[in-house]
Structure formats: structure tokens, C-alpha cells
Short mmCIF file of C-alpha atoms and ligand atoms in Angstrom, two decimals:
data_model
loop_
_atom_site.label_atom_id
_atom_site.label_comp_id
_atom_site.label_asym_id
_atom_site.label_seq_id
_atom_site.Cartn_x
_atom_site.Cartn_y
_atom_site.Cartn_z
CA MET V 1 259.08 -17.70 9.82
CA HIS V 2 262.49 -17.98 7.88
CA ILE V 3 263.16 -21.30 6.14
CA ALA V 4 266.75 -22.54 5.22
CA ARG V 5 267.20 -25.40 3.32
CA ASP V 6 271.06 -25.32 2.93
CA LEU V 7 273.81 -24.76 5.45
CA ASN V 8 274.58 -21.23 3.88
CA ALA V 9 270.99 -19.68 4.53
CA LEU V 10 270.79 -21.59 8.09
CA GLN V 11 273.75 -19.36 9.18
CA ASP V 12 272.11 -16.14 7.77
CA GLY V 13 269.21 -17.11 9.32
CA LEU V 14 270.77 -17.74 12.64
CA ALA V 15 272.73 -14.58 12.72
CA ALA V 16 269.71 -12.62 12.02
CA LEU V 17 268.10 -14.12 15.04
CA ARG V 18 271.19 -13.88 17.36
CA GLY V 19 271.16 -10.16 16.79
CA GLY V 20 271.16 -8.34 20.30
CA GLY V 21 272.20 -11.83 22.16
CA GLN V 22 269.32 -13.68 21.94
CA ARG V 23 269.39 -17.36 22.79
CA ILE V 24 268.41 -20.25 20.55
CA ALA V 25 266.46 -23.02 21.26
CA LEU V 26 266.01 -25.99 19.28
CA VAL V 27 263.28 -28.13 18.64
CA PRO V 28 264.38 -31.27 16.37
CA THR V 29 261.61 -33.09 14.58
CA MET V 30 261.07 -35.48 11.65
CA GLY V 31 257.76 -33.44 10.70
CA ALA V 32 254.08 -34.51 10.62
CA LEU V 33 253.58 -32.44 13.22
CA HIS V 34 251.11 -32.26 15.98
CA ALA V 35 250.06 -31.07 19.11
CA GLY V 36 252.96 -32.87 20.86
CA HIS V 37 255.43 -31.05 18.73
CA VAL V 38 253.68 -27.97 19.29
CA ALA V 39 254.42 -28.37 23.09
CA LEU V 40 257.76 -28.41 22.54
CA ILE V 41 257.66 -25.26 20.54
CA GLU V 42 255.67 -23.73 23.21
CA ALA V 43 257.94 -24.91 26.16
CA ALA V 44 260.88 -23.23 24.16
CA LYS V 45 259.47 -19.55 23.62
CA ARG V 46 261.15 -17.71 26.45
CA PRO V 47 261.83 -14.14 27.08
CA GLY V 48 265.03 -13.13 24.85
CA THR V 49 264.91 -16.94 23.20
CA LYS V 50 264.64 -17.55 19.48
CA VAL V 51 262.87 -20.81 18.60
CA VAL V 52 264.33 -23.11 15.65
CA ALA V 53 262.82 -26.06 14.51
CA SER V 54 264.14 -28.68 12.41
CA ILE V 55 262.33 -30.94 10.00
CA PHE V 56 264.10 -33.85 8.90
CA VAL V 57 263.41 -37.50 8.22
CA ASN V 58 266.58 -38.90 9.23
CA PRO V 59 267.09 -42.37 6.91
CA ILE V 60 269.82 -43.86 9.34
CA GLN V 61 267.78 -44.19 12.42
CA PHE V 62 265.12 -46.19 10.33
CA GLY V 63 266.16 -49.85 10.13
CA PRO V 64 265.85 -52.00 6.65
CA ASN V 65 262.22 -53.24 7.22
CA GLU V 66 260.99 -49.99 9.08
CA ASP V 67 258.71 -47.24 7.48
CA LEU V 68 261.05 -44.77 6.08
CA SER V 69 259.46 -44.46 2.85
CA ARG V 70 255.77 -44.08 4.06
CA TYR V 71 256.47 -41.90 7.00
CA PRO V 72 254.12 -39.21 6.83
CA ARG V 73 255.47 -35.76 5.05
CA ARG V 74 253.46 -32.83 5.38
CA GLU V 75 255.62 -29.83 4.50
CA MET V 76 252.74 -26.99 4.00
CA ALA V 77 251.16 -28.29 6.76
CA ASP V 78 254.13 -28.42 8.90
CA ILE V 79 255.15 -24.78 8.02
CA ARG V 80 251.67 -23.59 8.75
CA MET V 81 251.81 -25.18 12.17
CA LEU V 82 255.32 -23.80 12.57
CA THR V 83 254.33 -20.27 12.03
CA GLU V 84 251.32 -20.37 13.88
CA ALA V 85 253.05 -21.85 16.78
CA GLY V 86 255.71 -18.54 16.86
CA CYS V 87 258.72 -20.68 15.52
CA ASP V 88 261.23 -18.17 14.00
CA LEU V 89 263.49 -20.30 11.83
CA LEU V 90 262.94 -23.59 10.22
CA TRP V 91 265.50 -25.57 9.25
CA LEU V 92 264.74 -28.33 6.46
CA PRO V 93 267.69 -29.79 4.70
CA SER V 94 267.56 -32.56 2.33
CA VAL V 95 269.14 -36.08 2.99
CA GLU V 96 272.00 -34.62 0.45
CA VAL V 97 272.55 -31.66 2.84
CA MET V 98 272.61 -33.97 5.82
CA TYR V 99 274.76 -36.90 4.41
CA PRO V 100 276.72 -35.65 1.37
CA ASP V 101 279.12 -38.44 -0.66
CA GLY V 102 281.36 -39.67 1.47
CA PHE V 103 279.65 -39.16 4.91
CA ALA V 104 281.45 -42.12 7.35
CA THR V 105 280.94 -40.73 10.98
CA THR V 106 279.06 -42.35 13.52
CA VAL V 107 278.03 -41.19 16.98
CA LYS V 108 277.30 -44.35 19.28
CA VAL V 109 276.39 -43.93 22.80
CA THR V 110 276.73 -47.32 24.76
CA GLY V 111 275.03 -48.21 28.13
CA VAL V 112 271.44 -46.47 28.24
CA SER V 113 271.08 -46.87 24.31
CA GLU V 114 271.40 -50.63 24.42
CA GLY V 115 268.11 -51.84 26.03
CA PHE V 116 264.30 -51.38 24.89
CA ASP V 117 264.42 -49.61 21.79
CA GLY V 118 267.86 -49.99 21.05
CA ALA V 119 267.57 -54.05 21.51
CA ALA V 120 264.59 -53.86 19.13
CA ARG V 121 265.75 -51.70 16.75
CA PRO V 122 269.52 -51.97 16.33
CA ASP V 123 271.53 -48.89 14.91
CA HIS V 124 268.20 -46.80 15.55
CA PHE V 125 270.15 -44.85 18.44
CA ASP V 126 273.34 -44.29 16.62
CA GLY V 127 271.25 -42.86 13.91
CA VAL V 128 269.50 -40.66 16.43
CA ALA V 129 272.96 -39.21 18.13
CA THR V 130 274.36 -38.66 14.96
CA VAL V 131 272.03 -36.89 13.42
CA VAL V 132 271.36 -34.44 16.79
CA SER V 133 274.70 -34.07 17.04
CA LYS V 134 275.04 -32.80 13.20
CA LEU V 135 271.94 -30.52 14.32
CA PHE V 136 273.60 -29.22 17.48
CA ASN V 137 276.94 -28.43 15.63
CA GLN V 138 274.83 -26.73 12.61
CA ILE V 139 272.93 -24.69 14.70
CA GLY V 140 274.75 -23.79 17.89
CA PRO V 141 271.90 -23.98 20.37
CA ASP V 142 271.78 -22.86 23.89
CA ALA V 143 269.01 -25.38 24.89
CA ALA V 144 266.99 -28.18 22.88
CA TYR V 145 263.64 -29.46 23.77
CA PHE V 146 262.94 -33.19 23.71
CA GLY V 147 259.81 -34.98 24.58
CA GLU V 148 259.63 -37.55 27.05
CA LYS V 149 257.41 -39.78 24.71
CA ASP V 150 260.46 -40.79 23.33
CA TYR V 151 262.20 -41.22 26.82
CA GLN V 152 265.06 -43.40 25.88
CA GLN V 153 266.37 -40.83 23.23
CA LEU V 154 265.91 -38.20 25.52
CA ALA V 155 268.62 -39.97 27.77
CA VAL V 156 270.57 -40.81 25.11
CA VAL V 157 270.97 -37.30 23.94
CA ARG V 158 271.45 -35.88 27.66
CA ARG V 159 274.54 -38.65 27.47
CA PHE V 160 276.28 -37.80 24.68
CA VAL V 161 275.66 -34.09 25.22
CA ALA V 162 277.31 -34.67 28.96
CA ASP V 163 280.05 -37.00 27.63
CA LEU V 164 281.15 -35.12 24.44
CA ASP V 165 280.91 -31.52 26.27
CA PHE V 166 278.17 -29.96 24.07
CA GLY V 167 277.24 -27.46 26.76
CA ILE V 168 273.69 -27.33 25.35
CA GLU V 169 270.81 -27.60 27.94
CA ILE V 170 268.47 -30.51 27.48
CA VAL V 171 265.10 -29.84 28.14
CA GLY V 172 262.13 -32.77 28.51
CA VAL V 173 258.70 -31.85 27.73
CA PRO V 174 255.61 -34.18 28.96
CA THR V 175 254.09 -36.36 26.71
CA GLN V 176 251.22 -34.92 25.45
CA ARG V 177 248.15 -37.22 24.78
CA ASP V 178 244.93 -37.71 22.93
CA ASP V 179 241.69 -37.02 25.21
CA ASP V 180 241.66 -40.95 25.73
CA GLY V 181 245.23 -40.97 26.80
CA LEU V 182 246.93 -42.20 23.57
CA ALA V 183 250.16 -40.51 23.37
CA MET V 184 249.93 -38.29 20.25
CA SER V 185 252.30 -39.77 17.70
CA SER V 186 253.07 -39.24 13.97
CA ARG V 187 252.36 -42.77 13.34
CA ASN V 188 248.94 -42.91 14.98
CA ILE V 189 247.72 -42.14 11.54
CA TYR V 190 248.81 -45.57 10.78
CA LEU V 191 245.85 -47.13 13.02
CA ASP V 192 242.55 -47.88 11.59
CA ASP V 193 239.44 -47.16 13.69
CA GLU V 194 239.49 -50.33 15.42
CA GLN V 195 242.95 -50.33 16.02
CA ARG V 196 242.94 -46.90 17.38
CA ARG V 197 240.14 -47.98 19.75
CA GLN V 198 242.31 -51.03 21.03
CA ALA V 199 245.54 -48.90 21.30
CA ILE V 200 244.32 -47.23 24.60
CA ALA V 201 245.25 -50.22 26.25
CA LEU V 202 248.64 -49.27 26.01
CA PRO V 203 248.46 -46.11 28.29
CA ARG V 204 245.76 -47.57 30.65
CA ALA V 205 247.86 -50.80 31.29
CA LEU V 206 250.77 -48.83 32.06
CA GLY V 207 248.83 -46.40 34.12
CA VAL V 208 247.37 -49.34 36.28
CA ALA V 209 250.78 -50.64 36.58
CA ALA V 210 252.55 -47.64 37.53
CA ARG V 211 250.07 -47.33 40.41
CA ALA V 212 250.61 -50.90 41.62
CA ILE V 213 253.96 -50.57 41.42
CA ALA V 214 254.14 -47.21 43.36
CA ARG V 215 252.03 -48.93 45.91
CA GLY V 216 254.57 -51.57 46.45
CA GLU V 217 253.16 -54.28 44.59
CA ASP V 218 255.53 -57.18 42.96
CA ALA V 219 256.86 -55.34 39.70
CA ASP V 220 257.20 -58.72 38.02
CA ALA V 221 253.82 -59.77 38.62
CA VAL V 222 252.62 -56.33 37.61
CA LEU V 223 254.37 -56.41 34.49
CA ASP V 224 253.38 -59.84 33.76
CA ASP V 225 249.57 -58.43 34.28
CA ALA V 226 250.20 -55.47 31.98
CA ARG V 227 251.72 -57.79 29.34
CA THR V 228 248.49 -60.25 29.66
CA THR V 229 246.35 -56.90 29.34
CA LEU V 230 248.23 -55.42 25.88
CA THR V 231 248.13 -58.96 24.28
CA GLY V 232 244.40 -59.26 25.11
CA ALA V 233 243.70 -55.99 23.42
CA GLY V 234 245.52 -57.15 20.24
CA PHE V 235 249.10 -55.94 20.80
CA VAL V 236 252.30 -57.66 20.05
CA ILE V 237 254.60 -56.79 22.70
CA ASP V 238 258.71 -55.69 21.92
CA TYR V 239 258.97 -54.95 25.75
CA VAL V 240 257.41 -53.99 28.70
CA ALA V 241 259.85 -53.04 31.73
CA LEU V 242 260.55 -51.06 34.70
CA ALA V 243 264.05 -49.12 34.61
CA ASP V 244 265.93 -46.79 36.51
CA ALA V 245 264.79 -43.50 35.33
CA GLU V 246 268.26 -42.09 34.70
CA THR V 247 270.37 -44.99 33.46
CA LEU V 248 267.65 -47.09 32.23
CA ALA V 249 269.05 -50.13 34.11
CA GLU V 250 266.38 -52.71 34.79
CA ASN V 251 265.21 -54.17 38.24
CA PRO V 252 266.04 -50.58 39.76
CA PRO V 253 265.45 -50.58 43.54
CA ALA V 254 262.60 -48.94 45.01
CA ASP V 255 263.93 -45.75 46.35
CA CYS V 256 265.41 -44.82 43.03
CA PRO V 257 263.57 -42.69 40.44
CA ARG V 258 261.95 -45.03 38.10
CA ARG V 259 260.10 -45.43 34.86
CA LEU V 260 257.68 -47.61 33.15
CA LEU V 261 258.47 -48.31 29.56
CA ALA V 262 256.62 -50.14 26.89
CA ALA V 263 256.59 -50.79 22.86
CA ALA V 264 254.24 -53.07 21.01
CA ARG V 265 252.76 -53.13 17.74
CA MET V 266 249.16 -53.00 16.78
CA GLY V 267 249.08 -54.55 13.21
CA ALA V 268 251.87 -52.80 11.71
CA THR V 269 252.13 -49.92 13.78
CA ARG V 270 254.65 -49.90 16.41
CA LEU V 271 253.98 -47.88 19.49
CA ILE V 272 255.71 -46.46 22.52
CA ASP V 273 254.93 -45.16 25.76
CA ASN V 274 256.38 -44.70 29.50
CA ILE V 275 255.13 -43.18 32.56
CA ALA V 276 257.18 -42.53 35.91
CA ILE V 277 256.34 -44.19 38.88
CA GLU V 278 254.91 -41.86 41.58
CA GLY V 279 257.49 -40.21 43.58
CA ALA V 280 260.22 -40.59 41.08
CA THR V 281 261.56 -38.07 38.66
CA GLY V 282 264.02 -38.85 35.85
CA PRO V 283 266.10 -37.13 33.12
CA GLY V 284 262.84 -35.27 31.87
CA GLY V 285 261.78 -34.43 35.43
CA ALA V 286 258.52 -35.14 36.85
CA GLY V 287 255.74 -36.16 34.75
P1 AMP Y 1 259.60 -36.91 16.16
O1 AMP Y 1 258.94 -35.99 14.94
O2 AMP Y 1 258.61 -38.27 16.03
O3 AMP Y 1 260.88 -37.19 15.89
O4 AMP Y 1 259.54 -36.09 17.51
C1 AMP Y 1 260.02 -35.03 17.46
C2 AMP Y 1 260.05 -34.35 19.10
O5 AMP Y 1 258.95 -34.36 19.23
C3 AMP Y 1 260.78 -35.28 19.88
O6 AMP Y 1 261.83 -35.04 20.94
C4 AMP Y 1 259.80 -36.07 20.45
O7 AMP Y 1 259.89 -36.75 21.88
C5 AMP Y 1 258.85 -35.14 20.51
N1 AMP Y 1 257.33 -35.79 20.65
C6 AMP Y 1 256.55 -36.43 19.81
N2 AMP Y 1 255.47 -36.84 20.32
C7 AMP Y 1 255.27 -36.11 21.53
C8 AMP Y 1 254.19 -36.20 22.36
N3 AMP Y 1 253.18 -36.80 22.50
N4 AMP Y 1 254.41 -35.45 23.42
C9 AMP Y 1 255.81 -34.78 23.85
N5 AMP Y 1 256.62 -34.68 23.00
C10 AMP Y 1 256.61 -35.29 21.41
#
């Protein structure tokens, strides 16, 4: 696997990969890789396609009181994992390479970015849309792979890729989970043993609620029950909500694809998860 740390090296690496008309698939990450990231690499590996991963802990998508300084960084282990997964090129820019002095541009998506994580984390999706736009322009991929784990992020990326005519195929990959159902996340390592045990309440409560809503039970009552369960397990809830799977508008009609979304804090660790309402598909497809 070739590793590029500046734009010249990136262009050289890409030129070598593109020889013979190969397609380029991009998997953007913030590192501290786990099996969820590997699933994106696996999905991106297609005949005639070379896989580029990026690792960049993007400072502008973190709020002032968030975990930027303690976000896990494990470059050597990540490089090993990507090599084993069959990644062809790793883009590993520094903050100075991505945001040189004088940088003054923001990509801002309205609508789909405004509720849920957008409300709980002001400026977060501006930071995501800006850095992903830069990655797309730097690499020029034919396709890019994102996890359904970050469902609103996937919807935001689909929105600006369509709006700004990027012409890149955006592929959503189902959430990879530990054996007990907790969605894999680089942030799960912040949980102590007791918190990790309690955290499975999040996927369980969402699963129970999604099945009840699919059966036609009253959504408001079901969401209230889920909130009570999560609070009882020690979570402090940011939101538990039912949304249109594509636009993320709340109170969606029962005949449109719907998604249940939640964010909650266990101690200092903020966890997110989401699940499709059965029979419904969203921007990521079924799952
Ligand atoms: P991150 O490094 O957390 O920014 O994530 C990089 C990419 O991996 C994003 O597209 C995430 O949605 C995706 N991802 C993270 N965790 C998972 C998971 N458990 N299953 C599937 N994709 C994931």
C-alpha cells in the first residue's frame, strides 16, 4: 500500500493506480480503525477498482468542548489493518496540508443537516461537508463509501454531492456491530466495563422500538418507551426520533421509508445509532 502525506505524493500515487483505466473508490475515515471501517474497504474492492482510504482527524468538525485532543490516533495499527484489508493507497494529510494559512471556505448544507446531530453539534456537518468536498476534489474518486452508522452524515454527503454536481457514486454500507449488537465505533474505547455493558441498551431499545413502529404502534408512545429504557440504563439522551429515511424530516408518514435515529451519552461518551423501520429503505439502502 502506497502512503501519501502531501498533495504531490497523492497525485503520483493516484496516477499510478489509474493506469489501465482503473476506477477509484474512496473510503474516508478518521482512523482508529475497526471492523466497521474494514467493511467499507471490503465493499469498495471491486474488479477494476482501486481503493483509496483517507485518515484525517478533521478539527473543524469537532465542537470546542468535544474530544478532538483525545480522539484515538493509532497510525501504525491503522496502516497494518488497511494493508491487510487490501487498500491500495492511503491519504494521510496533516492539518497544515488540509487547512493551510488563509483557508476561509465552508461547504454548508441546509435542511438534512439541521436536526439531530446538526442541532446537538453546531457546525459539525459544515466541517464534514467541507472536508469531504476537499477529499473528493483532491482524489477525484468514481465512488465513495460511507457507513450507515453515521446515517445523517451519509444523507448530508448525498445532498451536497447531488447539489454540487460532484458526479460521484455514494454507497452506504450497513452498520457493523459487536456480537452483542453495539455499533462499532472508534469512541467505544472510552467506555469502561460497566458502561460498555450498559451501552447495549441503545441498539436493543432501537430494535424494540423499530419493531413496534413497524407493527403499527403509536410512534410517539414507542419513542417515549425507548427514552425511558435508555435513561434507566444510565444514558443521557440527546435525541431519539423517527424520521423520513431520505430527507430526515420528522413525523414521516407510515408509507414512506423511515429511520429511527438516536444519540445518547454514557458518562462522557456520546454514542449514536440508527435502524431502518422494516420494509423501508433510505439513502443507504436496506439495513
Ligand atoms: P469515522 O472514522 O468514525 O469518521 O468513520 C469513517 C467511516 O466509517 C464513516 O463513513 C463511518 O460511517 C464508517 N463507520 C464507522 N463505524 C462504522 C460501523 N460500525 N459500521 C459501518 N461503518 C462504520
